[in-house]
PDB file of C-alpha atoms in Angstrom:
ATOM      1  CA  MET A  42      -0.030  -0.038   0.149  1.00 65.00           C
ATOM      2  CA  PRO A  43       1.261   3.578  -0.990  1.00 80.00           C
ATOM      3  CA  LYS A  44       2.466   5.831   2.006  1.00 88.00           C
ATOM      4  CA  VAL A  45       1.807   9.419   1.670  1.00 88.00           C
ATOM      5  CA  ASN A  46       2.975  12.334   3.444  1.00 89.00           C
ATOM      6  CA  GLY A  47       0.653  14.071   5.893  1.00 86.00           C
ATOM      7  CA  ASN A  48       0.481  17.330   3.718  1.00 85.00           C
ATOM      8  CA  GLU A  49      -0.875  15.118   0.988  1.00 89.00           C
ATOM      9  CA  ILE A  50      -4.191  13.964   2.692  1.00 89.00           C
ATOM     10  CA  ARG A  51      -7.306  14.770   1.271  1.00 88.00           C
ATOM     11  CA  PRO A  52     -10.939  14.567   2.244  1.00 87.00           C
ATOM     12  CA  GLY A  53     -12.443  10.978   1.131  1.00 82.00           C
ATOM     13  CA  ASN A  54      -8.778   9.366   1.289  1.00 87.00           C
ATOM     14  CA  VAL A  55      -8.905   6.100   3.412  1.00 89.00           C
ATOM     15  CA  LEU A  56      -6.079   5.659   5.672  1.00 91.00           C
ATOM     16  CA  GLU A  57      -4.914   3.061   7.867  1.00 91.00           C
ATOM     17  CA  HIS A  58      -4.053   4.661  11.206  1.00 90.00           C
ATOM     18  CA  ASN A  59      -3.650   3.468  14.939  1.00 88.00           C
ATOM     19  CA  GLY A  60      -4.605  -0.257  13.452  1.00 87.00           C
ATOM     20  CA  GLY A  61      -7.625   1.147  12.209  1.00 88.00           C
ATOM     21  CA  LEU A  62      -9.276   2.400   8.819  1.00 90.00           C
ATOM     22  CA  TRP A  63     -10.236   5.956   8.609  1.00 90.00           C
ATOM     23  CA  ALA A  64     -12.217   8.132   6.127  1.00 88.00           C
ATOM     24  CA  ALA A  65     -10.438  11.445   5.928  1.00 89.00           C
ATOM     25  CA  VAL A  66     -13.932  13.588   6.483  1.00 88.00           C
ATOM     26  CA  LYS A  67     -12.301  17.100   6.891  1.00 91.00           C
ATOM     27  CA  VAL A  68      -8.568  18.320   6.162  1.00 91.00           C
ATOM     28  CA  ASP A  69      -7.417  21.969   7.273  1.00 92.00           C
ATOM     29  CA  HIS A  70      -3.859  22.911   6.541  1.00 89.00           C
ATOM     30  CA  VAL A  71      -2.372  25.350   9.143  1.00 89.00           C
ATOM     31  CA  LYS A  72       0.983  27.203   8.914  1.00 89.00           C
ATOM     32  CA  PRO A  73       1.406  28.773  12.418  1.00 88.00           C
ATOM     33  CA  GLY A  74       3.597  31.791  12.946  1.00 87.00           C
ATOM     34  CA  LYS A  75       6.094  29.673  14.877  1.00 87.00           C
ATOM     35  CA  GLY A  76       6.945  25.964  14.110  1.00 86.00           C
ATOM     36  CA  GLY A  77       6.063  23.973  10.936  1.00 86.00           C
ATOM     37  CA  ALA A  78       3.130  23.329   8.968  1.00 88.00           C
ATOM     38  CA  PHE A  79       0.527  20.629   9.622  1.00 91.00           C
ATOM     39  CA  ALA A  80      -2.788  19.154   8.207  1.00 91.00           C
ATOM     40  CA  GLN A  81      -5.456  18.929  11.017  1.00 93.00           C
ATOM     41  CA  VAL A  82      -7.410  15.857   9.719  1.00 92.00           C
ATOM     42  CA  GLU A  83     -11.001  14.901  10.914  1.00 93.00           C
ATOM     43  CA  MET A  84     -11.302  11.323  10.390  1.00 92.00           C
ATOM     44  CA  ARG A  85     -14.386   8.904  10.745  1.00 88.00           C
ATOM     45  CA  ASN A  86     -13.492   5.130  11.597  1.00 88.00           C
ATOM     46  CA  LEU A  87     -15.245   3.194   8.588  1.00 85.00           C
ATOM     47  CA  ARG A  88     -15.840  -0.054  11.011  1.00 84.00           C
ATOM     48  CA  ASN A  89     -17.483   1.598  14.032  1.00 84.00           C
ATOM     49  CA  GLY A  90     -18.349   5.210  12.797  1.00 80.00           C
ATOM     50  CA  SER A  91     -16.229   7.053  15.860  1.00 88.00           C
ATOM     51  CA  LYS A  92     -14.558  10.130  15.024  1.00 91.00           C
ATOM     52  CA  LEU A  93     -11.093  11.234  15.549  1.00 92.00           C
ATOM     53  CA  ASN A  94      -8.915  14.629  15.298  1.00 94.00           C
ATOM     54  CA  GLU A  95      -5.733  14.075  14.278  1.00 93.00           C
ATOM     55  CA  ARG A  96      -2.779  16.248  13.365  1.00 93.00           C
ATOM     56  CA  PHE A  97      -0.083  15.092  10.567  1.00 92.00           C
ATOM     57  CA  ARG A  98       3.252  17.076   9.882  1.00 90.00           C
ATOM     58  CA  SER A  99       4.494  17.057   6.480  1.00 85.00           C
ATOM     59  CA  ALA A 100       7.532  14.456   7.615  1.00 88.00           C
ATOM     60  CA  ASP A 101       4.713  11.904   8.944  1.00 90.00           C
ATOM     61  CA  LYS A 102       3.993   8.964   6.750  1.00 91.00           C
ATOM     62  CA  VAL A 103       0.434   7.520   6.404  1.00 91.00           C
ATOM     63  CA  GLU A 104      -0.887   4.190   5.077  1.00 91.00           C
ATOM     64  CA  ARG A 105      -3.180   5.119   2.495  1.00 90.00           C
ATOM     65  CA  VAL A 106      -5.582   2.555   1.354  1.00 90.00           C
ATOM     66  CA  ARG A 107      -7.581   1.539  -1.761  1.00 89.00           C
ATOM     67  CA  LEU A 108     -11.188   0.295  -1.375  1.00 89.00           C
ATOM     68  CA  GLU A 109     -12.514  -1.877  -4.181  1.00 91.00           C
ATOM     69  CA  GLN A 110     -15.581  -0.684  -5.486  1.00 91.00           C
ATOM     70  CA  LYS A 111     -18.043  -3.419  -6.540  1.00 92.00           C
ATOM     71  CA  ASP A 112     -21.689  -3.554  -8.133  1.00 93.00           C
ATOM     72  CA  GLN A 113     -23.893  -5.642  -6.402  1.00 93.00           C
ATOM     73  CA  GLN A 114     -27.574  -6.207  -6.980  1.00 94.00           C
ATOM     74  CA  PHE A 115     -29.838  -6.136  -3.535  1.00 94.00           C
ATOM     75  CA  LEU A 116     -31.790  -9.301  -3.732  1.00 94.00           C
ATOM     76  CA  TYR A 117     -33.696  -9.488  -0.094  1.00 92.00           C
ATOM     77  CA  GLU A 118     -33.402  -8.810   3.774  1.00 90.00           C
ATOM     78  CA  ASP A 119     -33.044 -11.432   6.041  1.00 89.00           C
ATOM     79  CA  ALA A 120     -32.616 -10.916   9.994  1.00 87.00           C
ATOM     80  CA  GLY A 121     -31.053  -7.550   9.938  1.00 86.00           C
ATOM     81  CA  MET A 122     -28.733  -8.720   7.000  1.00 90.00           C
ATOM     82  CA  LEU A 123     -28.605  -7.286   3.062  1.00 91.00           C
ATOM     83  CA  ILE A 124     -28.328 -10.473   0.808  1.00 92.00           C
ATOM     84  CA  VAL A 125     -26.949  -8.866  -2.506  1.00 93.00           C
ATOM     85  CA  MET A 126     -25.121 -10.471  -5.543  1.00 94.00           C
ATOM     86  CA  ASP A 127     -21.919  -9.866  -7.111  1.00 91.00           C
ATOM     87  CA  THR A 128     -23.381  -8.544 -11.031  1.00 88.00           C
ATOM     88  CA  GLU A 129     -20.013 -10.435 -12.502  1.00 90.00           C
ATOM     89  CA  THR A 130     -19.543 -13.521 -10.496  1.00 91.00           C
ATOM     90  CA  TYR A 131     -23.143 -13.912  -9.196  1.00 91.00           C
ATOM     91  CA  GLU A 132     -21.737 -14.620  -5.756  1.00 92.00           C
ATOM     92  CA  GLN A 133     -23.872 -13.718  -3.032  1.00 92.00           C
ATOM     93  CA  VAL A 134     -22.654 -11.660  -0.012  1.00 90.00           C
ATOM     94  CA  GLN A 135     -24.585 -10.850   3.168  1.00 91.00           C
ATOM     95  CA  LEU A 136     -24.235  -7.224   4.356  1.00 89.00           C
ATOM     96  CA  PRO A 137     -25.420  -5.711   7.613  1.00 87.00           C
ATOM     97  CA  ALA A 138     -28.342  -3.351   6.957  1.00 85.00           C
ATOM     98  CA  GLU A 139     -26.852  -0.387   9.187  1.00 83.00           C
ATOM     99  CA  LEU A 140     -24.221   0.179   6.231  1.00 82.00           C
ATOM    100  CA  LEU A 141     -27.024   2.235   4.752  1.00 84.00           C
ATOM    101  CA  GLY A 142     -27.812   4.165   7.905  1.00 80.00           C
ATOM    102  CA  GLU A 143     -30.882   6.566   6.995  1.00 85.00           C
ATOM    103  CA  ARG A 144     -31.188   5.870   3.469  1.00 87.00           C
ATOM    104  CA  ARG A 145     -32.101   2.000   4.101  1.00 89.00           C
ATOM    105  CA  PRO A 146     -35.993   2.702   3.261  1.00 91.00           C
ATOM    106  CA  PHE A 147     -35.164   3.800  -0.179  1.00 92.00           C
ATOM    107  CA  LEU A 148     -33.663   0.208  -1.041  1.00 91.00           C
ATOM    108  CA  GLN A 149     -35.782  -1.387  -3.481  1.00 90.00           C
ATOM    109  CA  ASP A 150     -35.932  -5.115  -4.684  1.00 90.00           C
ATOM    110  CA  GLY A 151     -33.500  -5.612  -7.726  1.00 92.00           C
ATOM    111  CA  MET A 152     -31.508  -2.291  -7.245  1.00 93.00           C
ATOM    112  CA  THR A 153     -27.894  -2.122  -8.022  1.00 93.00           C
ATOM    113  CA  LEU A 154     -25.442  -0.700  -5.102  1.00 92.00           C
ATOM    114  CA  VAL A 155     -21.933   0.426  -5.104  1.00 91.00           C
ATOM    115  CA  VAL A 156     -20.358  -1.730  -2.255  1.00 90.00           C
ATOM    116  CA  GLU A 157     -16.891  -0.616  -1.088  1.00 89.00           C
ATOM    117  CA  PHE A 158     -14.635  -3.655   0.015  1.00 89.00           C
ATOM    118  CA  TYR A 159     -11.318  -3.735   2.068  1.00 88.00           C
ATOM    119  CA  GLU A 160      -9.988  -7.159   0.926  1.00 86.00           C
ATOM    120  CA  ASP A 161     -13.098  -9.248   1.743  1.00 85.00           C
ATOM    121  CA  GLU A 162     -14.853  -6.812   4.286  1.00 86.00           C
ATOM    122  CA  ALA A 163     -17.610  -4.458   3.430  1.00 86.00           C
ATOM    123  CA  LEU A 164     -17.270  -1.247   4.671  1.00 85.00           C
ATOM    124  CA  ASN A 165     -20.025   1.013   2.948  1.00 83.00           C
ATOM    125  CA  ALA A 166     -22.739   0.971   0.499  1.00 86.00           C
ATOM    126  CA  THR A 167     -23.938   3.672  -1.754  1.00 88.00           C
ATOM    127  CA  LEU A 168     -27.724   3.750  -3.374  1.00 90.00           C
ATOM    128  CA  PRO A 169     -28.267   5.329  -6.541  1.00 92.00           C
ATOM    129  CA  GLN A 170     -28.456   9.023  -6.540  1.00 92.00           C
ATOM    130  CA  LYS A 171     -31.852   9.116  -7.744  1.00 93.00           C
ATOM    131  CA  VAL A 172     -35.045   6.528  -6.457  1.00 93.00           C
ATOM    132  CA  VAL A 173     -38.530   6.677  -7.779  1.00 93.00           C
ATOM    133  CA  CYS A 174     -41.010   6.759  -5.073  1.00 93.00           C
ATOM    134  CA  LYS A 175     -44.975   6.794  -4.771  1.00 94.00           C
ATOM    135  CA  ILE A 176     -46.700   9.313  -2.680  1.00 93.00           C
ATOM    136  CA  VAL A 177     -49.082   7.473  -0.437  1.00 94.00           C
ATOM    137  CA  GLU A 178     -50.385  10.407   1.356  1.00 93.00           C
ATOM    138  CA  THR A 179     -50.502  14.144   1.020  1.00 90.00           C
ATOM    139  CA  GLU A 180     -52.786  17.296   0.715  1.00 88.00           C
ATOM    140  CA  PRO A 181     -54.766  17.568  -2.442  1.00 84.00           C
ATOM    141  CA  VAL A 182     -53.511  19.607  -5.352  1.00 76.00           C
ATOM    142  CA  VAL A 183     -55.217  23.348  -5.357  1.00 71.00           C
ATOM    143  CA  LYS A 184     -55.483  24.937  -8.687  1.00 71.00           C
ATOM    144  CA  GLY A 185     -53.915  28.254  -9.050  1.00 66.00           C
ATOM    145  CA  GLN A 186     -51.531  27.381  -6.185  1.00 62.00           C
ATOM    146  CA  THR A 187     -48.298  27.783  -8.134  1.00 61.00           C
ATOM    147  CA  ALA A 188     -45.917  29.616  -5.589  1.00 60.00           C
ATOM    148  CA  ALA A 189     -42.385  28.797  -6.374  1.00 62.00           C
ATOM    149  CA  ASN A 190     -41.350  28.536  -2.841  1.00 70.00           C
ATOM    150  CA  SER A 191     -44.290  26.816  -1.311  1.00 80.00           C
ATOM    151  CA  PHE A 192     -43.796  23.372  -0.621  1.00 88.00           C
ATOM    152  CA  LYS A 193     -46.388  20.723   1.134  1.00 89.00           C
ATOM    153  CA  PRO A 194     -45.578  17.250   3.331  1.00 92.00           C
ATOM    154  CA  ALA A 195     -45.714  14.125   1.783  1.00 93.00           C
ATOM    155  CA  VAL A 196     -45.453  10.598   2.875  1.00 94.00           C
ATOM    156  CA  LEU A 197     -43.940   8.308   0.512  1.00 94.00           C
ATOM    157  CA  ASP A 198     -44.842   4.434   0.077  1.00 93.00           C
ATOM    158  CA  ASN A 199     -41.623   3.465   1.951  1.00 92.00           C
ATOM    159  CA  GLY A 200     -42.767   5.726   5.239  1.00 91.00           C
ATOM    160  CA  ILE A 201     -40.184   8.636   4.417  1.00 92.00           C
ATOM    161  CA  LYS A 202     -41.634  11.964   4.704  1.00 93.00           C
ATOM    162  CA  VAL A 203     -40.471  14.578   2.315  1.00 93.00           C
ATOM    163  CA  MET A 204     -41.489  18.108   1.280  1.00 92.00           C
ATOM    164  CA  VAL A 205     -43.226  18.055  -2.497  1.00 91.00           C
ATOM    165  CA  PRO A 206     -44.368  21.034  -4.775  1.00 88.00           C
ATOM    166  CA  PRO A 207     -47.930  21.863  -4.347  1.00 86.00           C
ATOM    167  CA  PHE A 208     -48.736  20.588  -7.990  1.00 85.00           C
ATOM    168  CA  VAL A 209     -47.429  17.071  -6.925  1.00 87.00           C
ATOM    169  CA  GLY A 210     -50.867  14.891  -5.704  1.00 87.00           C
ATOM    170  CA  GLN A 211     -51.656  11.452  -4.081  1.00 90.00           C
ATOM    171  CA  ASP A 212     -50.563   8.138  -5.968  1.00 92.00           C
ATOM    172  CA  GLU A 213     -47.896   9.817  -8.252  1.00 93.00           C
ATOM    173  CA  ASP A 214     -44.586   8.765  -8.956  1.00 94.00           C
ATOM    174  CA  ILE A 215     -41.586  11.255  -7.914  1.00 94.00           C
ATOM    175  CA  VAL A 216     -37.994  10.943  -7.697  1.00 94.00           C
ATOM    176  CA  VAL A 217     -36.449  11.507  -4.694  1.00 93.00           C
ATOM    177  CA  ASN A 218     -32.403  12.189  -4.035  1.00 92.00           C
ATOM    178  CA  THR A 219     -31.258   9.719  -1.557  1.00 88.00           C
ATOM    179  CA  GLU A 220     -28.028  11.586  -0.749  1.00 85.00           C
ATOM    180  CA  THR A 221     -30.347  14.881   0.381  1.00 87.00           C
ATOM    181  CA  MET A 222     -33.407  12.716   0.943  1.00 87.00           C
ATOM    182  CA  GLU A 223     -35.640  15.545  -1.000  1.00 91.00           C
ATOM    183  CA  TYR A 224     -37.549  15.551  -3.860  1.00 92.00           C
ATOM    184  CA  ALA A 225     -36.227  16.305  -7.274  1.00 91.00           C
ATOM    185  CA  GLU A 226     -38.509  15.780  -9.837  1.00 91.00           C
ATOM    186  CA  ARG A 227     -41.864  13.925 -11.205  1.00 88.00           C
ATOM    187  CA  ALA A 228     -41.103  10.797 -12.683  1.00 82.00           C
TER     188      ALA A 228
END
C-alpha cells in the first residue's frame, strides 16, 4: 500500500491509522507563525463510525488504502442482513443493513448498490443517487397554487416524509435524491 505524506491527505482518502481504517472527512492545512506546518485531519472510523481529530506533519507517513468498489444487486433482507449478489461473478454476499443508515428505506428489490470492500470486508454501501417512489399521502392539489417557494408534506410508500411542490398529488411517482433525501422531480 502506498504511503503518503501528512500534507497530501485529502477529504475522502481512506487511511490506515492506529490499527483501524479511517476516512478523512475534513482536512485543514495550518501554517502557524511559529513552528512547522501541519494538516489537521478530522477522520471517521469505517468500522464503528467513531470520530477522531489528528495532526499530521509533512514528515509523517500514513498508509493510504484503496477500497475496491463492486456493483452488487440487492436480492432480499433476512434478519437485519442484506443479501446482495455480485453482478459479475453471481456470488451472494451478506451485508449488515446498518451500512445504509438512514437511507435504508429507499432500498428496492433488484436495485444495484455500489459496495466498497477492503479485502473481503464490506465497509460502505451507496444507493443510486435518484430513486423513484410513490406518494401515498399528501394534501390535495389546489388549482392556481403555483408559488415557487411553497412546499407541502408528503408520505412516500416507504414511510419517509418529504416536502413536495403543491402541484404533486397523491398516488403520483416522484424522483427522490437519496443523498439529500429531498424531492428532485416528477417521475
